[in-house]
Coordinates of C-alpha atoms in Angstrom, one line a residue:
M1 CA -35.4 175.4 -31.9
E2 CA -38.0 175.0 -34.7
D3 CA -37.6 176.6 -38.0
L4 CA -38.7 180.1 -37.7
F5 CA -39.4 180.8 -41.3
S6 CA -42.8 180.7 -42.8
G7 CA -43.5 179.4 -46.3
T8 CA -44.0 182.8 -47.6
E9 CA -41.5 183.5 -50.3
G10 CA -39.6 186.8 -50.3
R11 CA -37.5 188.4 -52.9
G12 CA -34.6 186.5 -54.1
G13 CA -36.1 183.2 -52.9
S14 CA -35.8 184.0 -49.2
R15 CA -38.6 183.5 -46.9
S16 CA -40.1 186.0 -44.4
I17 CA -39.4 185.6 -40.7
G18 CA -42.3 184.4 -38.7
P19 CA -43.6 182.0 -35.9
S20 CA -42.8 178.3 -36.0
A21 CA -45.6 175.7 -36.2
R22 CA -44.9 174.7 -32.6
P23 CA -43.3 177.7 -30.8
E24 CA -41.5 176.7 -27.6
V25 CA -42.9 178.3 -24.3
N26 CA -39.9 179.7 -22.4
P27 CA -39.8 178.3 -18.9
N28 CA -38.3 181.4 -17.7
A29 CA -41.1 183.7 -18.9
G30 CA -42.7 186.3 -16.8
S31 CA -39.8 188.2 -15.5
A32 CA -41.1 191.5 -17.1
P33 CA -44.7 192.4 -16.7
E34 CA -46.9 191.8 -19.7
G35 CA -47.5 195.6 -20.6
A36 CA -43.6 196.1 -20.4
P37 CA -41.9 197.2 -23.8
L38 CA -40.8 194.3 -26.1
A39 CA -37.2 195.0 -25.4
A40 CA -37.7 194.4 -21.6
R41 CA -39.8 191.4 -22.0
M42 CA -37.3 189.9 -24.3
R43 CA -34.3 190.4 -22.0
P44 CA -32.3 187.2 -21.7
L45 CA -33.2 185.2 -18.6
S46 CA -30.5 182.6 -19.0
W47 CA -26.8 182.4 -20.4
Q48 CA -28.3 180.3 -23.3
E49 CA -30.5 183.2 -24.4
V50 CA -27.5 185.7 -24.5
L51 CA -26.7 186.6 -28.2
G52 CA -23.2 187.7 -29.2
Q53 CA -20.4 188.6 -26.8
A54 CA -18.8 185.2 -27.0
E55 CA -15.4 186.6 -26.1
I56 CA -16.8 188.3 -22.9
L57 CA -18.5 185.0 -21.8
K58 CA -15.2 183.2 -22.5
E59 CA -13.4 185.5 -20.2
L60 CA -16.1 185.0 -17.6
G61 CA -15.6 181.2 -17.6
G62 CA -17.4 179.9 -20.8
P63 CA -20.7 180.2 -22.7
A64 CA -22.6 179.8 -19.4
P65 CA -20.5 181.1 -16.5
S66 CA -21.4 178.9 -13.4
S67 CA -21.6 179.7 -9.8
G68 CA -18.6 179.8 -7.6
V69 CA -16.4 182.1 -5.5
G70 CA -14.2 184.8 -6.8
L71 CA -16.3 186.8 -9.1
P72 CA -14.2 189.9 -9.7
S73 CA -15.5 193.4 -9.7
L74 CA -16.2 194.4 -13.4
I75 CA -16.7 197.4 -15.6
L76 CA -18.6 196.5 -18.7
V77 CA -18.0 198.9 -21.4
G78 CA -19.9 199.1 -24.7
P79 CA -22.6 200.8 -26.7
P80 CA -26.2 200.8 -25.7
G81 CA -28.1 197.6 -26.2
T82 CA -25.3 195.2 -26.1
G83 CA -26.2 193.4 -22.9
K84 CA -24.5 195.0 -20.1
T85 CA -27.5 195.0 -17.7
T86 CA -28.3 191.5 -18.8
I87 CA -24.8 190.1 -18.1
A88 CA -24.7 191.8 -14.7
G89 CA -28.0 190.1 -13.6
L90 CA -26.9 186.7 -14.9
L91 CA -23.7 187.0 -13.0
A92 CA -25.3 187.9 -9.8
R93 CA -27.8 185.0 -10.3
S94 CA -24.9 182.7 -11.2
Q95 CA -23.2 183.6 -7.9
Q96 CA -26.5 183.1 -5.9
A97 CA -25.9 186.7 -4.7
H98 CA -28.2 189.5 -3.9
L99 CA -28.5 192.0 -6.8
V100 CA -28.8 195.7 -6.1
S101 CA -29.2 197.9 -9.1
L102 CA -28.6 201.6 -9.0
S103 CA -28.2 204.3 -11.7
A104 CA -25.3 206.7 -11.1
V105 CA -27.4 209.3 -12.7
S106 CA -29.6 209.6 -9.6
A107 CA -27.7 207.6 -6.8
G108 CA -25.3 209.3 -4.5
V109 CA -23.1 208.5 -1.5
G110 CA -26.0 208.2 0.8
D111 CA -27.3 205.2 -1.4
I112 CA -24.0 203.6 -1.3
R113 CA -23.9 203.7 2.5
K114 CA -27.4 202.1 2.5
V115 CA -26.2 199.4 0.2
V116 CA -23.0 198.8 2.3
A117 CA -25.1 198.4 5.5
E118 CA -27.5 196.0 3.9
A119 CA -24.5 194.1 2.2
A120 CA -22.9 193.8 5.7
A121 CA -26.1 192.2 7.1
R122 CA -26.4 189.7 4.2
K123 CA -22.7 188.8 4.6
R124 CA -23.5 187.7 8.2
L125 CA -26.2 185.6 6.9
G126 CA -23.9 184.0 4.3
Q127 CA -25.1 185.9 1.2
A128 CA -22.8 188.0 -1.1
T129 CA -24.0 191.3 -2.6
V130 CA -23.4 192.4 -6.1
L131 CA -24.0 196.1 -6.9
F132 CA -24.8 196.9 -10.5
L133 CA -24.2 200.5 -11.1
D134 CA -25.6 201.7 -14.4
E135 CA -24.1 204.8 -16.0
I136 CA -21.1 204.6 -13.7
H137 CA -19.2 207.4 -15.6
H138 CA -21.7 209.8 -14.0
F139 CA -20.3 209.2 -10.5
S140 CA -17.8 211.9 -9.3
R141 CA -14.4 211.2 -7.9
T142 CA -15.8 211.6 -4.4
Q143 CA -18.6 209.1 -5.1
Q144 CA -16.1 206.6 -6.8
D145 CA -13.9 206.9 -3.7
A146 CA -16.8 206.0 -1.5
L147 CA -16.9 202.5 -3.2
L148 CA -13.1 201.7 -2.8
P149 CA -12.9 200.3 0.7
H150 CA -16.0 198.0 0.1
V151 CA -14.8 196.7 -3.3
E152 CA -11.3 196.2 -1.8
S153 CA -12.6 194.2 1.2
G154 CA -14.9 192.1 -1.0
L155 CA -18.0 193.2 0.8
L156 CA -19.4 194.4 -2.5
T157 CA -18.9 192.9 -5.8
L158 CA -19.1 195.8 -8.2
I159 CA -20.5 195.6 -11.7
G160 CA -20.5 198.9 -13.5
A161 CA -21.8 199.7 -16.9
T162 CA -20.8 202.5 -19.2
T163 CA -20.9 203.7 -22.7
E164 CA -17.9 205.9 -22.2
N165 CA -14.1 205.4 -22.1
P166 CA -13.4 204.2 -18.5
S167 CA -9.8 205.6 -18.7
F168 CA -11.2 209.0 -18.9
Q169 CA -14.2 208.6 -16.7
L170 CA -13.1 206.5 -13.8
T171 CA -10.4 207.2 -11.2
G172 CA -7.1 205.2 -11.3
A173 CA -7.8 203.8 -7.9
L174 CA -11.1 202.4 -9.0
L175 CA -9.8 201.0 -12.2
S176 CA -6.9 199.1 -10.4
R177 CA -9.6 197.2 -8.4
V178 CA -11.7 196.1 -11.3
Q179 CA -11.6 194.1 -14.5
V180 CA -12.7 195.9 -17.7
L181 CA -14.6 194.0 -20.3
D182 CA -15.5 195.5 -23.7
L183 CA -18.9 194.5 -25.3
A184 CA -19.2 194.9 -29.1
P185 CA -22.3 195.8 -31.0
L186 CA -24.3 192.8 -32.0
A187 CA -23.5 191.2 -35.3
T188 CA -26.1 191.0 -38.0
E189 CA -26.7 187.1 -37.4
D190 CA -27.4 187.9 -33.8
L191 CA -29.9 190.5 -34.5
R192 CA -31.6 188.4 -37.0
A193 CA -31.8 185.6 -34.5
L194 CA -33.2 188.1 -32.0
L195 CA -35.9 189.2 -34.5
E196 CA -36.9 185.4 -35.0
R197 CA -37.1 184.9 -31.2
A198 CA -39.2 188.0 -30.7
L199 CA -41.7 187.0 -33.5
S200 CA -41.9 183.4 -32.2
D201 CA -42.0 183.7 -28.4
R202 CA -45.6 183.4 -27.3
E203 CA -45.0 184.4 -23.8
R204 CA -42.7 187.3 -23.9
G205 CA -42.7 188.3 -27.7
L206 CA -45.2 188.7 -30.4
G207 CA -45.6 185.1 -31.1
R208 CA -49.3 185.1 -30.1
R209 CA -50.0 187.4 -33.0
S210 CA -48.4 185.2 -35.6
L211 CA -46.7 188.2 -37.3
R212 CA -44.3 187.8 -40.2
L213 CA -41.4 190.0 -41.2
A214 CA -40.5 190.5 -44.9
P215 CA -36.9 189.9 -45.6
A216 CA -36.2 193.3 -46.8
S217 CA -38.0 194.6 -43.7
A218 CA -35.7 192.7 -41.4
D219 CA -32.6 193.9 -43.4
L220 CA -33.8 197.5 -42.9
L221 CA -34.4 197.1 -39.2
I222 CA -31.1 195.5 -38.7
R223 CA -29.2 198.2 -40.7
H224 CA -30.8 200.9 -38.7
S225 CA -30.3 199.2 -35.3
G226 CA -26.6 199.9 -35.3
G227 CA -26.0 196.6 -33.4
D228 CA -28.3 197.8 -30.5
A229 CA -30.8 195.1 -29.5
R230 CA -33.0 197.4 -27.6
S231 CA -33.3 199.8 -30.6
L232 CA -34.0 196.8 -32.8
L233 CA -36.9 195.5 -30.6
N234 CA -38.3 198.9 -29.9
T235 CA -38.5 199.7 -33.7
L236 CA -40.1 196.3 -34.3
E237 CA -42.7 196.9 -31.6
R238 CA -43.7 200.2 -33.1
A239 CA -43.8 198.7 -36.5
A240 CA -46.2 196.1 -35.4
V241 CA -48.8 198.6 -34.2
G242 CA -51.7 198.5 -36.5
V243 CA -50.7 195.3 -38.2
S244 CA -53.3 192.7 -38.1
D245 CA -52.6 189.3 -36.5
G246 CA -51.2 186.8 -39.0
E247 CA -50.1 189.6 -41.4
E248 CA -46.7 190.6 -42.7
I249 CA -44.8 193.7 -41.3
G250 CA -43.6 195.3 -44.5
L251 CA -41.2 198.1 -45.5
E252 CA -44.0 200.8 -45.1
Q253 CA -44.5 199.8 -41.4
I254 CA -40.8 199.7 -40.6
A255 CA -40.2 203.1 -42.4
R256 CA -43.0 204.6 -40.2
A257 CA -41.4 203.3 -37.2
L258 CA -38.1 204.5 -38.0
K259 CA -39.4 208.1 -38.5
T260 CA -39.6 208.2 -34.7
S261 CA -36.1 207.0 -34.2
H262 CA -33.1 209.3 -33.9
P263 CA -29.4 208.6 -35.0
L264 CA -27.2 207.5 -32.1
H265 CA -25.1 210.3 -31.1
D266 CA -23.8 211.7 -27.8
R267 CA -22.9 215.4 -27.7
A268 CA -20.5 215.0 -24.9
G269 CA -19.3 211.4 -24.7
D270 CA -16.9 209.2 -26.5
L271 CA -19.1 208.8 -29.6
H272 CA -19.1 212.6 -30.1
Y273 CA -15.4 212.5 -30.4
Q274 CA -15.2 209.4 -32.4
V275 CA -17.6 210.8 -35.1
L276 CA -15.7 214.2 -35.1
S277 CA -12.5 212.3 -35.6
A278 CA -13.9 210.3 -38.4
F279 CA -15.1 213.6 -40.0
I280 CA -11.7 215.3 -39.9
K281 CA -9.8 212.2 -41.1
S282 CA -12.2 211.8 -44.0
M283 CA -11.5 215.3 -45.1
R284 CA -7.8 214.9 -44.6
G285 CA -8.0 211.6 -46.6
S286 CA -9.7 213.4 -49.5
D287 CA -12.8 211.3 -49.3
P288 CA -15.8 213.6 -49.9
D289 CA -18.4 210.7 -49.6
A290 CA -17.2 209.9 -46.1
S291 CA -16.8 213.6 -45.2
I292 CA -20.4 214.2 -45.9
Y293 CA -21.5 211.0 -44.3
W294 CA -19.9 211.9 -41.0
L295 CA -21.1 215.6 -41.3
A296 CA -24.6 214.2 -41.6
R297 CA -24.1 211.9 -38.7
L298 CA -23.2 215.0 -36.6
L299 CA -26.0 217.2 -37.7
E300 CA -28.8 214.6 -38.0
G301 CA -27.8 213.5 -34.4
G302 CA -28.5 216.8 -33.0
E303 CA -25.0 218.4 -32.9
D304 CA -24.5 222.1 -32.9
P305 CA -23.8 222.9 -36.5
L306 CA -21.2 225.5 -35.4
L307 CA -19.1 222.6 -34.0
P308 CA -18.3 221.0 -37.3
A309 CA -18.1 224.6 -38.9
R310 CA -15.3 225.6 -36.3
R311 CA -13.5 222.2 -36.9
M312 CA -13.5 222.9 -40.7
I313 CA -11.9 226.4 -40.1
V314 CA -9.2 224.8 -38.2
F315 CA -8.8 222.1 -40.8
A316 CA -8.7 224.7 -43.7
A317 CA -5.6 226.2 -42.0
E318 CA -4.0 223.1 -40.7
D319 CA -4.4 220.4 -43.4
V320 CA -5.3 222.4 -46.7
G321 CA -3.2 225.5 -45.9
L322 CA -1.3 227.1 -48.6
A323 CA -2.0 224.4 -51.0
E324 CA -5.3 226.2 -51.5
P325 CA -5.4 229.5 -49.9
Q326 CA -9.1 229.9 -50.6
A327 CA -9.9 227.1 -48.3
L328 CA -9.8 229.3 -45.1
P329 CA -12.2 232.1 -46.4
L330 CA -14.6 229.4 -47.7
A331 CA -14.5 227.6 -44.2
M332 CA -15.1 231.0 -42.5
A333 CA -17.9 231.8 -44.8
A334 CA -19.5 228.4 -44.0
H335 CA -19.2 229.1 -40.3
Q336 CA -20.8 232.5 -40.8
A337 CA -23.6 230.9 -42.8
A338 CA -24.4 228.3 -40.3
A339 CA -24.4 231.0 -37.6
A340 CA -26.7 233.2 -39.7
V341 CA -29.4 230.7 -40.9
G342 CA -29.0 227.8 -38.5
M343 CA -30.5 224.3 -39.1
P344 CA -31.9 222.9 -41.4
E345 CA -30.6 225.4 -44.1
C346 CA -27.1 225.5 -42.9
R347 CA -26.5 221.9 -43.9
L348 CA -26.0 223.2 -47.5
P349 CA -23.1 225.5 -46.8
L350 CA -21.5 223.2 -44.5
S351 CA -21.8 220.3 -47.1
E352 CA -20.3 222.6 -49.7
A353 CA -17.4 223.5 -47.5
A354 CA -16.8 219.9 -46.5
I355 CA -16.6 218.7 -50.1
F356 CA -14.3 221.4 -51.0
L357 CA -11.9 220.8 -48.1
A358 CA -12.0 217.1 -48.9
L359 CA -11.1 217.6 -52.6
A360 CA -8.6 220.4 -52.1
P361 CA -4.8 219.5 -52.3
K362 CA -3.5 219.1 -48.8
S363 CA -0.4 220.9 -47.2
N364 CA 0.3 221.1 -43.4
S365 CA 3.3 223.3 -44.1
S366 CA 1.9 226.1 -41.9
Y367 CA 1.3 223.8 -39.1
R368 CA 4.8 222.3 -39.2
A369 CA 6.3 225.7 -39.6
Y370 CA 4.8 226.9 -36.4
S371 CA 5.7 223.9 -34.6
R372 CA 9.4 224.5 -35.5
A373 CA 9.1 228.2 -34.6
A374 CA 7.6 227.3 -31.2
D375 CA 10.4 224.7 -30.5
L376 CA 13.0 227.3 -31.4
V377 CA 11.2 229.8 -29.1
S378 CA 11.4 227.3 -26.2
Q379 CA 15.0 226.6 -26.9
H380 CA 16.1 230.2 -27.3
L381 CA 13.9 232.2 -25.0
Q382 CA 16.3 235.1 -24.5
L383 CA 17.6 235.9 -28.0
P384 CA 17.7 239.7 -28.6
V385 CA 16.1 241.3 -31.5
P386 CA 18.9 242.0 -34.1
L387 CA 19.9 245.6 -34.1
H388 CA 19.0 246.3 -37.6
L389 CA 15.4 245.3 -37.1
R390 CA 15.0 247.6 -34.0
N391 CA 13.2 250.9 -34.6
A392 CA 15.4 254.0 -34.0
V393 CA 12.9 256.2 -32.3
T394 CA 15.2 258.3 -30.1
S395 CA 18.7 259.7 -30.4
R396 CA 19.9 257.2 -27.7
D397 CA 18.5 254.4 -30.1
R398 CA 20.7 255.7 -32.9
Q399 CA 23.7 255.9 -30.7
H400 CA 23.2 252.2 -30.0
G401 CA 22.9 251.2 -33.7
F402 CA 19.3 250.6 -33.8
G403 CA 18.1 250.4 -37.4
E404 CA 21.7 250.3 -38.9
G405 CA 21.9 248.0 -42.0
Y406 CA 18.2 247.5 -42.3
E407 CA 17.3 247.5 -46.0
Y408 CA 13.8 248.9 -47.1
A409 CA 12.5 246.2 -49.5
H410 CA 10.5 248.8 -51.6
D411 CA 13.7 250.7 -52.4
R412 CA 15.0 247.6 -54.2
P413 CA 14.0 246.8 -57.8
E414 CA 13.6 243.2 -56.9
G415 CA 11.5 244.0 -53.8
L416 CA 14.1 241.9 -51.9
V417 CA 16.7 242.3 -49.3
G418 CA 19.9 240.5 -48.5
H419 CA 20.0 240.4 -44.8
S420 CA 18.2 238.0 -42.5
H421 CA 15.4 238.8 -40.1
L422 CA 16.2 236.1 -37.6
P423 CA 18.6 236.3 -34.7
P424 CA 22.0 235.2 -36.1
E425 CA 22.0 232.1 -33.8
I426 CA 19.2 230.5 -35.7
A427 CA 19.4 232.3 -39.0
A428 CA 20.5 229.2 -40.9
I429 CA 17.5 227.1 -39.8
R430 CA 14.7 226.7 -42.3
I431 CA 11.4 227.0 -40.5
Y432 CA 8.9 227.1 -43.4
E433 CA 9.3 224.5 -46.1
P434 CA 6.8 224.6 -49.0
T435 CA 5.3 221.6 -50.5
S436 CA 4.6 221.0 -54.2
Q437 CA 0.9 220.5 -53.5
G438 CA -1.6 222.7 -55.3
R439 CA -0.9 226.5 -55.3
E440 CA 1.9 226.1 -52.9
E441 CA 4.1 224.9 -55.6
A442 CA 4.4 228.6 -56.6
F443 CA 5.5 229.4 -53.1
G444 CA 8.2 227.0 -53.4
I445 CA 9.4 228.7 -56.6
R446 CA 9.3 232.0 -54.9
M447 CA 11.2 230.8 -51.9
A448 CA 14.0 229.4 -54.2
E449 CA 14.2 232.8 -55.9
I450 CA 14.4 234.6 -52.4
T451 CA 17.1 232.2 -51.2
A452 CA 19.2 232.7 -54.4
Y453 CA 19.1 236.4 -54.1
R454 CA 20.1 236.3 -50.4
D455 CA 23.0 233.9 -51.2
R456 CA 24.2 236.3 -54.0
K457 CA 24.0 239.2 -51.7
A458 CA 25.9 237.3 -49.0
A459 CA 28.7 236.4 -51.4
A460 CA 29.1 239.9 -52.9
P461 CA 32.0 241.9 -51.5
K462 CA 31.1 244.3 -48.8
P463 CA 31.7 248.1 -49.3
P464 CA 34.1 249.5 -47.0
P465 CA 32.6 251.3 -44.0
S466 CA 32.1 255.0 -44.4

């Protein structure tokens, strides 16, 4: 390929991206109509045009998988704009197979039956059928089961595409019949090559307009694409609107185009849980910068602000706990503020709470204590309540010794009692163990005082029974 950089110097001595002197005409041009979006027009028409995904191509048989028998049914898993649809189409073409494309969002069992009938007819004529099922995670268990016998028999070669974790979204029966391949977001060098191609291609891209892209503009585009080729090209096309032929697309045009973009976020899918996980782990790791970043990813992506607010309430009790007892009231206040004022104002109290929780000393002693207590309950379900802890309400209760030996703490100058409050079978087990973090260190000192007092009382001679 010709050098795609024009002679215009950019900052730091780099040159702006633009058309070559003799741009090549792609012999496969024309697969998408001229009025189609740039991303559709620039979809790779051959294996040589596929950018990135070298590992996937290697698993499929090399940089240009060739025709042959035995193409397995596949599930292509990856973020948007990483080439799932492109690879499915090229695989079908490499097998000289008939490609049927359906979206699981709108297709149903009736559509599958129709595809199966047509596939049977084509098989009699010697042609295989590849079914590309986009967004396959939207298929119900019943719909997935309808595919099984035809994938099993080889009548259909299934290529499913999904952005979700197939282990959660697809049935075990279907997963056992397919090969799962993971696609990665496109790397920076692949996205830069894609920009060069889009600006130079005269048949499918913007090459006829001889547009140039400032290096800083290219960097901004790539950063905001998130490894998504479709997003990159869509933003480039919007930025090119109103730019005269032969001119440079600058930062102003890119910024204008990015205003119409939205952060990648899925309020119900894997990314939803991944971002939430990163948010919690950043606070747990005492990283306020990362905590605010992931909070912003949630809020700017359209997430319900009460979701991170609820997670901070749980975090305050589970991860900060008694090391900073004010964490829980602050998290509760942030939740109340978010419910009261909503977006965008609630970003401020949520941000304040996230920073506080990130910087607060950490202790999960409450969490560990409850886990130990729950384990003890499961192991000792039928332990009776000790007699001295039972209320003696009736004369019959008193006859049975209810309340005998109970010490009223307020009657003691130390405010402490010598007896245990646990069933004797587990009285020696320590359930809560304070840490030395933050304010909980004082709780540890208090626990030591209580233990020493009880040990002294236990060692003291018992008065004779009256």
